[in-house]
PDB file of C-alpha atoms in Angstrom:
ATOM      1  CA  MET D1203       0.024  -0.010  -0.002  1.00  0.00           C
ATOM      2  CA  PRO D1204       1.408   3.485  -0.885  1.00  0.00           C
ATOM      3  CA  GLN D1205       2.540   5.506   2.036  1.00  0.00           C
ATOM      4  CA  THR D1206       0.789   8.778   2.953  1.00  0.00           C
ATOM      5  CA  THR D1207       2.823  11.856   3.829  1.00  0.00           C
ATOM      6  CA  GLU D1208       1.897  11.440   7.512  1.00  0.00           C
ATOM      7  CA  VAL D1209       3.083   7.818   7.568  1.00  0.00           C
ATOM      8  CA  ALA D1210       6.365   8.678   5.778  1.00  0.00           C
ATOM      9  CA  GLU D1211       7.086  11.587   8.064  1.00  0.00           C
ATOM     10  CA  LEU D1212       6.384   9.667  11.255  1.00  0.00           C
ATOM     11  CA  TYR D1213       8.418   6.689  10.079  1.00  0.00           C
ATOM     12  CA  SER D1214      11.331   8.949   9.323  1.00  0.00           C
ATOM     13  CA  ALA D1215      11.133  10.477  12.846  1.00  0.00           C
ATOM     14  CA  ILE D1216      10.944   6.974  14.409  1.00  0.00           C
ATOM     15  CA  GLU D1217      13.841   5.696  12.359  1.00  0.00           C
ATOM     16  CA  GLU D1218      16.095   8.641  13.231  1.00  0.00           C
ATOM     17  CA  SER D1219      15.144   8.489  16.917  1.00  0.00           C
ATOM     18  CA  ALA D1220      15.881   4.743  17.048  1.00  0.00           C
ATOM     19  CA  ARG D1221      19.239   5.276  15.383  1.00  0.00           C
ATOM     20  CA  GLN D1222      20.178   7.961  17.937  1.00  0.00           C
ATOM     21  CA  LEU D1223      19.188   5.562  20.754  1.00  0.00           C
ATOM     22  CA  ASP D1224      20.929   2.534  19.203  1.00  0.00           C
ATOM     23  CA  VAL D1225      17.598   0.723  18.880  1.00  0.00           C
ATOM     24  CA  PRO D1226      17.269  -1.424  15.777  1.00  0.00           C
ATOM     25  CA  CYS D1227      14.440  -0.172  13.547  1.00  0.00           C
ATOM     26  CA  SER D1228      13.004  -2.435  10.860  1.00  0.00           C
ATOM     27  CA  PRO D1229      10.510  -1.120   8.318  1.00  0.00           C
ATOM     28  CA  GLU D1230       8.989  -4.603   8.249  1.00  0.00           C
ATOM     29  CA  THR D1231       7.981  -4.134  11.911  1.00  0.00           C
ATOM     30  CA  VAL D1232       7.055  -0.432  11.974  1.00  0.00           C
ATOM     31  CA  LEU D1233       5.519   0.386   8.594  1.00  0.00           C
ATOM     32  CA  PRO D1234       2.668  -2.180   8.717  1.00  0.00           C
ATOM     33  CA  VAL D1235       1.374  -0.552  11.927  1.00  0.00           C
ATOM     34  CA  LEU D1236       1.714   3.012  10.603  1.00  0.00           C
ATOM     35  CA  THR D1237       0.150   2.104   7.278  1.00  0.00           C
ATOM     36  CA  ALA D1238      -2.780   0.261   8.841  1.00  0.00           C
ATOM     37  CA  TYR D1239      -3.686   3.241  10.980  1.00  0.00           C
ATOM     38  CA  GLY D1240      -2.652   5.886   8.425  1.00  0.00           C
ATOM     39  CA  ASP D1241      -6.083   7.528   8.437  1.00  0.00           C
ATOM     40  CA  ALA D1242      -5.619   8.250  12.138  1.00  0.00           C
ATOM     41  CA  LEU D1243      -2.235   9.913  11.578  1.00  0.00           C
ATOM     42  CA  ALA D1244      -3.841  12.275   9.031  1.00  0.00           C
ATOM     43  CA  GLN D1245      -6.210  13.697  11.641  1.00  0.00           C
ATOM     44  CA  ASP D1246      -5.338  17.033  13.225  1.00  0.00           C
ATOM     45  CA  ALA D1247      -6.626  15.842  16.630  1.00  0.00           C
ATOM     46  CA  THR D1248      -4.431  12.743  16.706  1.00  0.00           C
ATOM     47  CA  VAL D1249      -1.936  12.644  19.608  1.00  0.00           C
ATOM     48  CA  VAL D1250       1.422  10.988  18.920  1.00  0.00           C
ATOM     49  CA  ALA D1251       4.045  10.244  21.616  1.00  0.00           C
ATOM     50  CA  PHE D1252       7.345   8.388  21.963  1.00  0.00           C
ATOM     51  CA  ARG D1253       8.326   6.627  25.159  1.00  0.00           C
ATOM     52  CA  VAL D1254      11.362   4.921  26.737  1.00  0.00           C
ATOM     53  CA  ALA D1255      11.857   3.368  30.180  1.00  0.00           C
ATOM     54  CA  THR D1256      14.742   2.320  32.356  1.00  0.00           C
ATOM     55  CA  GLY D1257      14.952  -1.249  33.715  1.00  0.00           C
ATOM     56  CA  VAL D1258      16.080  -4.492  32.156  1.00  0.00           C
ATOM     57  CA  ARG D1259      12.734  -5.309  30.534  1.00  0.00           C
ATOM     58  CA  HIS D1260      12.724  -2.063  28.576  1.00  0.00           C
ATOM     59  CA  VAL D1261      16.313  -1.801  27.414  1.00  0.00           C
ATOM     60  CA  GLY D1262      16.678  -1.640  23.608  1.00  0.00           C
ATOM     61  CA  GLU D1263      13.108  -0.588  22.851  1.00  0.00           C
ATOM     62  CA  LEU D1264      11.494   2.595  21.679  1.00  0.00           C
ATOM     63  CA  ASP D1265       7.655   2.778  21.962  1.00  0.00           C
ATOM     64  CA  CYS D1266       5.331   4.922  19.855  1.00  0.00           C
ATOM     65  CA  ARG D1267       1.670   5.474  20.699  1.00  0.00           C
ATOM     66  CA  PHE D1268      -1.101   7.402  19.064  1.00  0.00           C
ATOM     67  CA  THR D1269      -4.823   7.964  19.268  1.00  0.00           C
ATOM     68  CA  THR D1270      -6.884   6.230  16.533  1.00  0.00           C
ATOM     69  CA  HIS D1271      -9.813   7.199  14.336  1.00  0.00           C
ATOM     70  CA  PRO D1272     -12.622   6.639  13.601  1.00  0.00           C
ATOM     71  CA  LYS D1273     -13.939   6.297  17.137  1.00  0.00           C
ATOM     72  CA  ASP D1274     -16.249   3.432  16.306  1.00  0.00           C
ATOM     73  CA  ARG D1275     -13.469   1.226  14.889  1.00  0.00           C
ATOM     74  CA  ASP D1276     -12.337  -1.525  17.277  1.00  0.00           C
ATOM     75  CA  PRO D1277      -8.563  -1.150  17.219  1.00  0.00           C
ATOM     76  CA  TYR D1278      -7.848  -4.684  18.446  1.00  0.00           C
ATOM     77  CA  ALA D1279     -10.143  -6.359  15.938  1.00  0.00           C
ATOM     78  CA  PHE D1280      -8.581  -4.130  13.293  1.00  0.00           C
ATOM     79  CA  ALA D1281      -5.084  -5.152  14.343  1.00  0.00           C
ATOM     80  CA  LEU D1282      -6.112  -8.831  14.057  1.00  0.00           C
ATOM     81  CA  SER D1283      -7.543  -8.243  10.615  1.00  0.00           C
ATOM     82  CA  LYS D1284      -4.285  -6.686   9.473  1.00  0.00           C
ATOM     83  CA  GLY D1285      -2.119  -9.436  10.929  1.00  0.00           C
ATOM     84  CA  LEU D1286      -0.471  -7.081  13.396  1.00  0.00           C
ATOM     85  CA  THR D1287      -1.038  -9.384  16.393  1.00  0.00           C
ATOM     86  CA  ALA D1288      -1.631 -13.095  16.854  1.00  0.00           C
ATOM     87  CA  ARG D1289      -5.007 -14.527  17.818  1.00  0.00           C
ATOM     88  CA  THR D1290      -5.237 -16.109  21.208  1.00  0.00           C
ATOM     89  CA  GLU D1291      -7.755 -17.892  23.435  1.00  0.00           C
ATOM     90  CA  HIS D1292      -6.435 -16.040  26.505  1.00  0.00           C
ATOM     91  CA  PRO D1293      -8.962 -13.717  28.275  1.00  0.00           C
ATOM     92  CA  VAL D1294      -6.880 -10.750  27.128  1.00  0.00           C
ATOM     93  CA  ALA D1295      -8.470 -11.231  23.684  1.00  0.00           C
ATOM     94  CA  THR D1296     -12.056 -10.639  24.915  1.00  0.00           C
ATOM     95  CA  LEU D1297     -11.544  -7.937  27.498  1.00  0.00           C
ATOM     96  CA  LEU D1298     -11.897  -4.962  25.137  1.00  0.00           C
ATOM     97  CA  SER D1299     -15.154  -6.150  23.658  1.00  0.00           C
ATOM     98  CA  GLU D1300     -16.549  -6.770  27.137  1.00  0.00           C
ATOM     99  CA  LEU D1301     -15.457  -3.252  28.158  1.00  0.00           C
ATOM    100  CA  GLN D1302     -17.189  -1.798  25.099  1.00  0.00           C
ATOM    101  CA  GLY D1303     -20.394  -3.532  26.036  1.00  0.00           C
ATOM    102  CA  ARG D1304     -20.307  -2.196  29.606  1.00  0.00           C
ATOM    103  CA  CYS D1305     -18.856   1.301  29.413  1.00  0.00           C
ATOM    104  CA  PRO D1306     -19.137   4.318  27.055  1.00  0.00           C
ATOM    105  CA  VAL D1307     -15.684   4.301  25.464  1.00  0.00           C
ATOM    106  CA  ASP D1308     -15.011   7.730  23.900  1.00  0.00           C
ATOM    107  CA  SER D1309     -11.829   7.034  21.941  1.00  0.00           C
ATOM    108  CA  TYR D1310      -8.900   4.673  21.528  1.00  0.00           C
ATOM    109  CA  GLY D1311      -5.159   4.634  21.274  1.00  0.00           C
ATOM    110  CA  ILE D1312      -2.569   2.039  20.291  1.00  0.00           C
ATOM    111  CA  ASP D1313       0.982   1.380  21.316  1.00  0.00           C
ATOM    112  CA  PHE D1314       3.725  -0.404  19.407  1.00  0.00           C
ATOM    113  CA  GLY D1315       7.412  -1.011  19.872  1.00  0.00           C
ATOM    114  CA  VAL D1316      10.003  -0.342  17.163  1.00  0.00           C
ATOM    115  CA  VAL D1317      11.369  -3.798  18.012  1.00  0.00           C
ATOM    116  CA  GLY D1318       8.328  -5.581  19.493  1.00  0.00           C
ATOM    117  CA  GLY D1319       5.612  -4.437  17.108  1.00  0.00           C
ATOM    118  CA  PHE D1320       1.924  -4.010  18.070  1.00  0.00           C
ATOM    119  CA  LYS D1321       1.458  -4.102  21.877  1.00  0.00           C
ATOM    120  CA  LYS D1322      -1.426  -2.221  23.488  1.00  0.00           C
ATOM    121  CA  VAL D1323      -4.851  -0.743  23.058  1.00  0.00           C
ATOM    122  CA  TYR D1324      -6.029   2.133  25.206  1.00  0.00           C
ATOM    123  CA  ALA D1325      -9.751   2.765  25.806  1.00  0.00           C
ATOM    124  CA  PHE D1326     -10.401   6.362  26.917  1.00  0.00           C
ATOM    125  CA  PHE D1327     -13.405   7.686  28.811  1.00  0.00           C
ATOM    126  CA  THR D1328     -14.264  11.383  28.784  1.00  0.00           C
ATOM    127  CA  PRO D1329     -13.004  13.509  31.713  1.00  0.00           C
ATOM    128  CA  ASP D1330     -16.633  14.291  32.682  1.00  0.00           C
ATOM    129  CA  ASP D1331     -17.639  10.625  32.570  1.00  0.00           C
ATOM    130  CA  LEU D1332     -15.004   8.747  34.552  1.00  0.00           C
ATOM    131  CA  GLN D1333     -16.088   5.204  35.217  1.00  0.00           C
ATOM    132  CA  GLU D1334     -16.943   3.271  38.368  1.00  0.00           C
ATOM    133  CA  LEU D1335     -14.342   0.652  39.162  1.00  0.00           C
ATOM    134  CA  SER D1336     -17.072  -1.794  40.063  1.00  0.00           C
ATOM    135  CA  LYS D1337     -18.477  -1.732  36.483  1.00  0.00           C
ATOM    136  CA  ILE D1338     -15.047  -2.846  35.177  1.00  0.00           C
ATOM    137  CA  ALA D1339     -13.905  -5.152  37.948  1.00  0.00           C
ATOM    138  CA  ASP D1340     -16.619  -7.738  37.378  1.00  0.00           C
ATOM    139  CA  LEU D1341     -16.110  -8.126  33.614  1.00  0.00           C
ATOM    140  CA  PRO D1342     -15.624 -11.853  33.042  1.00  0.00           C
ATOM    141  CA  SER D1343     -12.231 -11.378  31.367  1.00  0.00           C
ATOM    142  CA  MET D1344     -10.823  -8.791  33.830  1.00  0.00           C
ATOM    143  CA  PRO D1345      -7.993 -10.004  36.107  1.00  0.00           C
ATOM    144  CA  ARG D1346      -9.368 -10.774  39.516  1.00  0.00           C
ATOM    145  CA  ALA D1347      -6.737  -8.460  41.097  1.00  0.00           C
ATOM    146  CA  LEU D1348      -8.948  -5.461  40.331  1.00  0.00           C
ATOM    147  CA  ALA D1349     -11.830  -6.744  42.401  1.00  0.00           C
ATOM    148  CA  GLU D1350      -9.442  -8.056  45.090  1.00  0.00           C
ATOM    149  CA  ASN D1351      -8.059  -4.538  45.576  1.00  0.00           C
ATOM    150  CA  ALA D1352     -11.344  -2.652  45.219  1.00  0.00           C
ATOM    151  CA  ASP D1353     -11.519  -1.731  48.925  1.00  0.00           C
ATOM    152  CA  LEU D1354      -7.998  -0.290  48.793  1.00  0.00           C
ATOM    153  CA  PHE D1355      -8.936   1.945  45.860  1.00  0.00           C
ATOM    154  CA  ALA D1356     -12.197   2.981  47.578  1.00  0.00           C
ATOM    155  CA  ARG D1357     -10.315   4.022  50.716  1.00  0.00           C
ATOM    156  CA  HIS D1358      -8.252   6.424  48.649  1.00  0.00           C
ATOM    157  CA  GLY D1359     -11.220   7.934  46.773  1.00  0.00           C
ATOM    158  CA  LEU D1360     -10.513   6.164  43.486  1.00  0.00           C
ATOM    159  CA  SER D1361     -13.511   3.917  43.082  1.00  0.00           C
ATOM    160  CA  ASP D1362     -15.190   6.324  40.567  1.00  0.00           C
ATOM    161  CA  ARG D1363     -12.098   7.768  38.890  1.00  0.00           C
ATOM    162  CA  VAL D1364     -11.226   5.258  36.110  1.00  0.00           C
ATOM    163  CA  GLY D1365     -10.220   7.332  33.072  1.00  0.00           C
ATOM    164  CA  VAL D1366      -8.429   4.858  30.835  1.00  0.00           C
ATOM    165  CA  VAL D1367      -8.024   1.074  30.531  1.00  0.00           C
ATOM    166  CA  GLY D1368      -4.899  -0.144  28.724  1.00  0.00           C
ATOM    167  CA  ILE D1369      -4.596  -3.742  27.485  1.00  0.00           C
ATOM    168  CA  ASP D1370      -1.158  -5.168  26.689  1.00  0.00           C
ATOM    169  CA  TYR D1371      -1.647  -8.183  24.416  1.00  0.00           C
ATOM    170  CA  PRO D1372       1.848  -9.767  24.269  1.00  0.00           C
ATOM    171  CA  HIS D1373       2.602  -9.263  27.988  1.00  0.00           C
ATOM    172  CA  ARG D1374      -1.022 -10.145  28.998  1.00  0.00           C
ATOM    173  CA  THR D1375      -1.435  -7.302  31.439  1.00  0.00           C
ATOM    174  CA  VAL D1376      -4.016  -4.592  32.057  1.00  0.00           C
ATOM    175  CA  ASN D1377      -3.415  -1.029  33.183  1.00  0.00           C
ATOM    176  CA  ILE D1378      -6.132   0.851  35.074  1.00  0.00           C
ATOM    177  CA  TYR D1379      -5.537   4.639  34.943  1.00  0.00           C
ATOM    178  CA  PHE D1380      -7.129   6.854  37.574  1.00  0.00           C
ATOM    179  CA  ASN D1381      -7.833  10.474  36.681  1.00  0.00           C
ATOM    180  CA  ASP D1382      -8.880  13.470  38.784  1.00  0.00           C
ATOM    181  CA  VAL D1383      -7.039  11.784  41.630  1.00  0.00           C
ATOM    182  CA  PRO D1384      -7.520  13.273  45.147  1.00  0.00           C
ATOM    183  CA  ALA D1385      -4.470  15.304  46.169  1.00  0.00           C
ATOM    184  CA  ALA D1386      -4.072  13.250  49.311  1.00  0.00           C
ATOM    185  CA  CYS D1387      -3.063  10.231  47.187  1.00  0.00           C
ATOM    186  CA  PHE D1388       0.232  11.931  46.319  1.00  0.00           C
ATOM    187  CA  GLU D1389       1.253  12.907  49.861  1.00  0.00           C
ATOM    188  CA  PRO D1390       4.306  10.845  50.974  1.00  0.00           C
ATOM    189  CA  LYS D1391       2.532   9.178  53.867  1.00  0.00           C
ATOM    190  CA  THR D1392      -0.320   8.035  51.608  1.00  0.00           C
ATOM    191  CA  VAL D1393       2.032   6.820  48.901  1.00  0.00           C
ATOM    192  CA  LEU D1394       4.062   4.848  51.475  1.00  0.00           C
ATOM    193  CA  SER D1395       0.887   3.358  52.909  1.00  0.00           C
ATOM    194  CA  MET D1396      -0.438   2.248  49.501  1.00  0.00           C
ATOM    195  CA  LEU D1397       2.870   0.756  48.479  1.00  0.00           C
ATOM    196  CA  GLN D1398       3.245  -1.137  51.724  1.00  0.00           C
ATOM    197  CA  LYS D1399      -0.288  -2.515  51.510  1.00  0.00           C
ATOM    198  CA  THR D1400       0.341  -3.768  47.941  1.00  0.00           C
ATOM    199  CA  GLY D1401       3.731  -5.315  48.693  1.00  0.00           C
ATOM    200  CA  MET D1402       5.784  -2.926  46.530  1.00  0.00           C
ATOM    201  CA  VAL D1403       9.435  -2.128  47.032  1.00  0.00           C
ATOM    202  CA  GLU D1404      10.339   0.595  49.575  1.00  0.00           C
ATOM    203  CA  PRO D1405      10.261   3.833  47.510  1.00  0.00           C
ATOM    204  CA  SER D1406      13.282   6.118  47.207  1.00  0.00           C
ATOM    205  CA  GLU D1407      13.296   9.722  48.468  1.00  0.00           C
ATOM    206  CA  ARG D1408      13.549  10.703  44.831  1.00  0.00           C
ATOM    207  CA  MET D1409      10.361   8.843  43.978  1.00  0.00           C
ATOM    208  CA  LEU D1410       8.480  10.441  46.884  1.00  0.00           C
ATOM    209  CA  LYS D1411       9.534  13.949  45.787  1.00  0.00           C
ATOM    210  CA  LEU D1412       8.319  13.189  42.265  1.00  0.00           C
ATOM    211  CA  SER D1413       4.995  11.748  43.394  1.00  0.00           C
ATOM    212  CA  GLU D1414       4.135  14.988  45.243  1.00  0.00           C
ATOM    213  CA  GLN D1415       3.862  16.649  41.774  1.00  0.00           C
ATOM    214  CA  ALA D1416       1.966  13.774  40.118  1.00  0.00           C
ATOM    215  CA  PHE D1417      -1.288  14.348  38.213  1.00  0.00           C
ATOM    216  CA  GLY D1418      -2.377  10.705  38.021  1.00  0.00           C
ATOM    217  CA  LEU D1419      -1.538   7.133  38.798  1.00  0.00           C
ATOM    218  CA  TYR D1420      -2.194   3.750  37.330  1.00  0.00           C
ATOM    219  CA  VAL D1421      -1.894   0.151  38.348  1.00  0.00           C
ATOM    220  CA  THR D1422      -0.848  -2.890  36.284  1.00  0.00           C
ATOM    221  CA  LEU D1423      -2.584  -6.241  36.752  1.00  0.00           C
ATOM    222  CA  ASN D1424      -2.151  -9.720  35.260  1.00  0.00           C
ATOM    223  CA  TRP D1425      -4.142 -12.924  35.138  1.00  0.00           C
ATOM    224  CA  ASP D1426      -1.704 -14.939  37.184  1.00  0.00           C
ATOM    225  CA  SER D1427      -2.114 -13.288  40.552  1.00  0.00           C
ATOM    226  CA  ALA D1428      -4.613 -11.459  42.669  1.00  0.00           C
ATOM    227  CA  ARG D1429      -1.960  -8.906  43.589  1.00  0.00           C
ATOM    228  CA  ILE D1430      -1.167  -5.607  41.860  1.00  0.00           C
ATOM    229  CA  GLU D1431       1.877  -6.033  39.637  1.00  0.00           C
ATOM    230  CA  ARG D1432       3.007  -2.396  39.485  1.00  0.00           C
ATOM    231  CA  ILE D1433       1.930   1.068  40.542  1.00  0.00           C
ATOM    232  CA  CYS D1434       3.006   4.135  38.498  1.00  0.00           C
ATOM    233  CA  TYR D1435       2.857   7.824  39.387  1.00  0.00           C
ATOM    234  CA  ALA D1436       3.170  10.367  36.560  1.00  0.00           C
ATOM    235  CA  VAL D1437       4.056  14.055  36.310  1.00  0.00           C
ATOM    236  CA  THR D1438       3.481  16.258  33.272  1.00  0.00           C
ATOM    237  CA  THR D1439       5.801  19.142  32.407  1.00  0.00           C
ATOM    238  CA  THR D1440       7.136  21.228  29.495  1.00  0.00           C
ATOM    239  CA  ASP D1441      10.515  21.624  31.270  1.00  0.00           C
ATOM    240  CA  LEU D1442      12.268  18.604  32.726  1.00  0.00           C
ATOM    241  CA  ALA D1443      14.645  20.941  34.576  1.00  0.00           C
ATOM    242  CA  SER D1444      11.736  22.050  36.707  1.00  0.00           C
ATOM    243  CA  LEU D1445      11.292  18.594  38.269  1.00  0.00           C
ATOM    244  CA  PRO D1446      12.594  18.103  41.770  1.00  0.00           C
ATOM    245  CA  VAL D1447      14.700  15.068  40.810  1.00  0.00           C
ATOM    246  CA  ARG D1448      17.723  14.317  38.637  1.00  0.00           C
ATOM    247  CA  ILE D1449      17.026  12.707  35.256  1.00  0.00           C
ATOM    248  CA  GLU D1450      18.662   9.394  34.258  1.00  0.00           C
ATOM    249  CA  PRO D1451      21.334   9.453  31.523  1.00  0.00           C
ATOM    250  CA  GLU D1452      19.206   7.152  29.334  1.00  0.00           C
ATOM    251  CA  ILE D1453      16.301   9.544  29.510  1.00  0.00           C
ATOM    252  CA  GLU D1454      18.493  12.601  28.818  1.00  0.00           C
ATOM    253  CA  GLN D1455      19.705  10.803  25.671  1.00  0.00           C
ATOM    254  CA  PHE D1456      16.092  10.096  24.720  1.00  0.00           C
ATOM    255  CA  VAL D1457      15.132  13.741  25.153  1.00  0.00           C
ATOM    256  CA  ARG D1458      17.973  14.882  22.944  1.00  0.00           C
ATOM    257  CA  SER D1459      17.168  12.309  20.273  1.00  0.00           C
ATOM    258  CA  VAL D1460      13.393  12.394  19.663  1.00  0.00           C
ATOM    259  CA  PRO D1461      11.778  15.148  17.587  1.00  0.00           C
ATOM    260  CA  PHE D1462       8.656  17.130  18.485  1.00  0.00           C
ATOM    261  CA  GLY D1463       6.157  19.277  16.659  1.00  0.00           C
ATOM    262  CA  GLY D1464       4.760  22.689  17.570  1.00  0.00           C
ATOM    263  CA  ALA D1465       6.147  25.495  19.631  1.00  0.00           C
ATOM    264  CA  ASP D1466       5.798  23.827  23.030  1.00  0.00           C
ATOM    265  CA  ARG D1467       7.341  20.529  24.065  1.00  0.00           C
ATOM    266  CA  LYS D1468       5.452  18.295  26.510  1.00  0.00           C
ATOM    267  CA  PHE D1469       6.716  15.461  28.640  1.00  0.00           C
ATOM    268  CA  VAL D1470       5.100  12.966  30.961  1.00  0.00           C
ATOM    269  CA  TYR D1471       7.604  11.519  33.442  1.00  0.00           C
ATOM    270  CA  GLY D1472       6.632   8.549  35.454  1.00  0.00           C
ATOM    271  CA  VAL D1473       7.989   6.314  38.191  1.00  0.00           C
ATOM    272  CA  ALA D1474       6.816   2.679  38.412  1.00  0.00           C
ATOM    273  CA  LEU D1475       7.186   0.499  41.497  1.00  0.00           C
ATOM    274  CA  SER D1476       6.892  -3.291  41.751  1.00  0.00           C
ATOM    275  CA  PRO D1477       7.845  -5.838  44.416  1.00  0.00           C
ATOM    276  CA  GLU D1478      11.175  -6.237  42.529  1.00  0.00           C
ATOM    277  CA  GLY D1479      12.203  -2.582  42.204  1.00  0.00           C
ATOM    278  CA  GLU D1480      11.701   0.947  40.934  1.00  0.00           C
ATOM    279  CA  TYR D1481      12.186   2.284  37.417  1.00  0.00           C
ATOM    280  CA  TYR D1482      11.419   5.412  35.420  1.00  0.00           C
ATOM    281  CA  LYS D1483       9.816   6.147  32.136  1.00  0.00           C
ATOM    282  CA  ILE D1484       9.346   9.244  29.962  1.00  0.00           C
ATOM    283  CA  GLU D1485       6.891  10.070  27.261  1.00  0.00           C
ATOM    284  CA  SER D1486       7.713  12.846  24.805  1.00  0.00           C
ATOM    285  CA  HIS D1487       4.860  14.195  22.699  1.00  0.00           C
ATOM    286  CA  TYR D1488       5.647  14.393  18.975  1.00  0.00           C
ATOM    287  CA  LYS D1489       2.170  15.740  18.319  1.00  0.00           C
ATOM    288  CA  TRP D1490      -0.414  16.763  20.878  1.00  0.00           C
ATOM    289  CA  GLN D1491      -3.440  18.947  21.541  1.00  0.00           C
ATOM    290  CA  PRO D1492      -4.215  20.945  24.686  1.00  0.00           C
ATOM    291  CA  GLY D1493      -6.648  18.987  26.848  1.00  0.00           C
ATOM    292  CA  ALA D1494      -5.745  15.640  25.302  1.00  0.00           C
ATOM    293  CA  MET D1495      -5.459  12.758  27.691  1.00  0.00           C
ATOM    294  CA  ASP D1496      -1.951  11.447  28.352  1.00  0.00           C
ATOM    295  CA  PHE D1497      -1.083   7.811  27.668  1.00  0.00           C
ATOM    296  CA  ILE D1498       1.339   7.214  30.479  1.00  0.00           C
TER     297      ILE D1498
END
């Protein structure tokens, strides 16, 4: 299929960024994704972002994510039809359709790796229609960890604040993003309490300083355990120097390497904690619109 201008420009940006980061970039992996969703890339309202993360699991990868159009197109079914992801009998394959039947999904996004190919689908709810956790927790295909931890989320005022659900197909995990989070959730004592109750690693002072400026948080769940796999706190900024923490060398290299459009640059900087450790991630917006919901 012939490439559109938007596909060619974004592929060029991805290829150059990957080269700067010493990440192998194959057109056989990247172009089928960009070409399949080329109509989305041509929309002015489409948000496009690049992301890297520290930690062993994330070394050698550059992720790209963008919102998709039209709104009524199921992005997972579309990916299957285009051969971008393999069919599976695992519950991960039916979760999005169940969510669509239960909740008013407003829009979607997808995530793919320059190395790993198609990875995730994001289902967004509007800021004025955040969803009840109970509506999502009892979906037949949802990991039981969400229901098992419902009381914890309720105690922190999060039971009616679900803004996004992210489904990772190759890793078979689900992210639940909470928006309009009560400020108390970002106070150090509350962060420490939540991390202790979920069995996460002891947070660093650096992480606690960062979390005080967070705008949102999300949790990662899987189908193998009733425990929360990870918790992530995220901060948005147009100036990384304004953050109260030092930036990792890998992330500084990323910031120098990836392009951006428009007059203002926007970053979402996050810290993720698991029982095994703490790592950092950064999302740099290549194309964004004021008021658009952030992926991270």
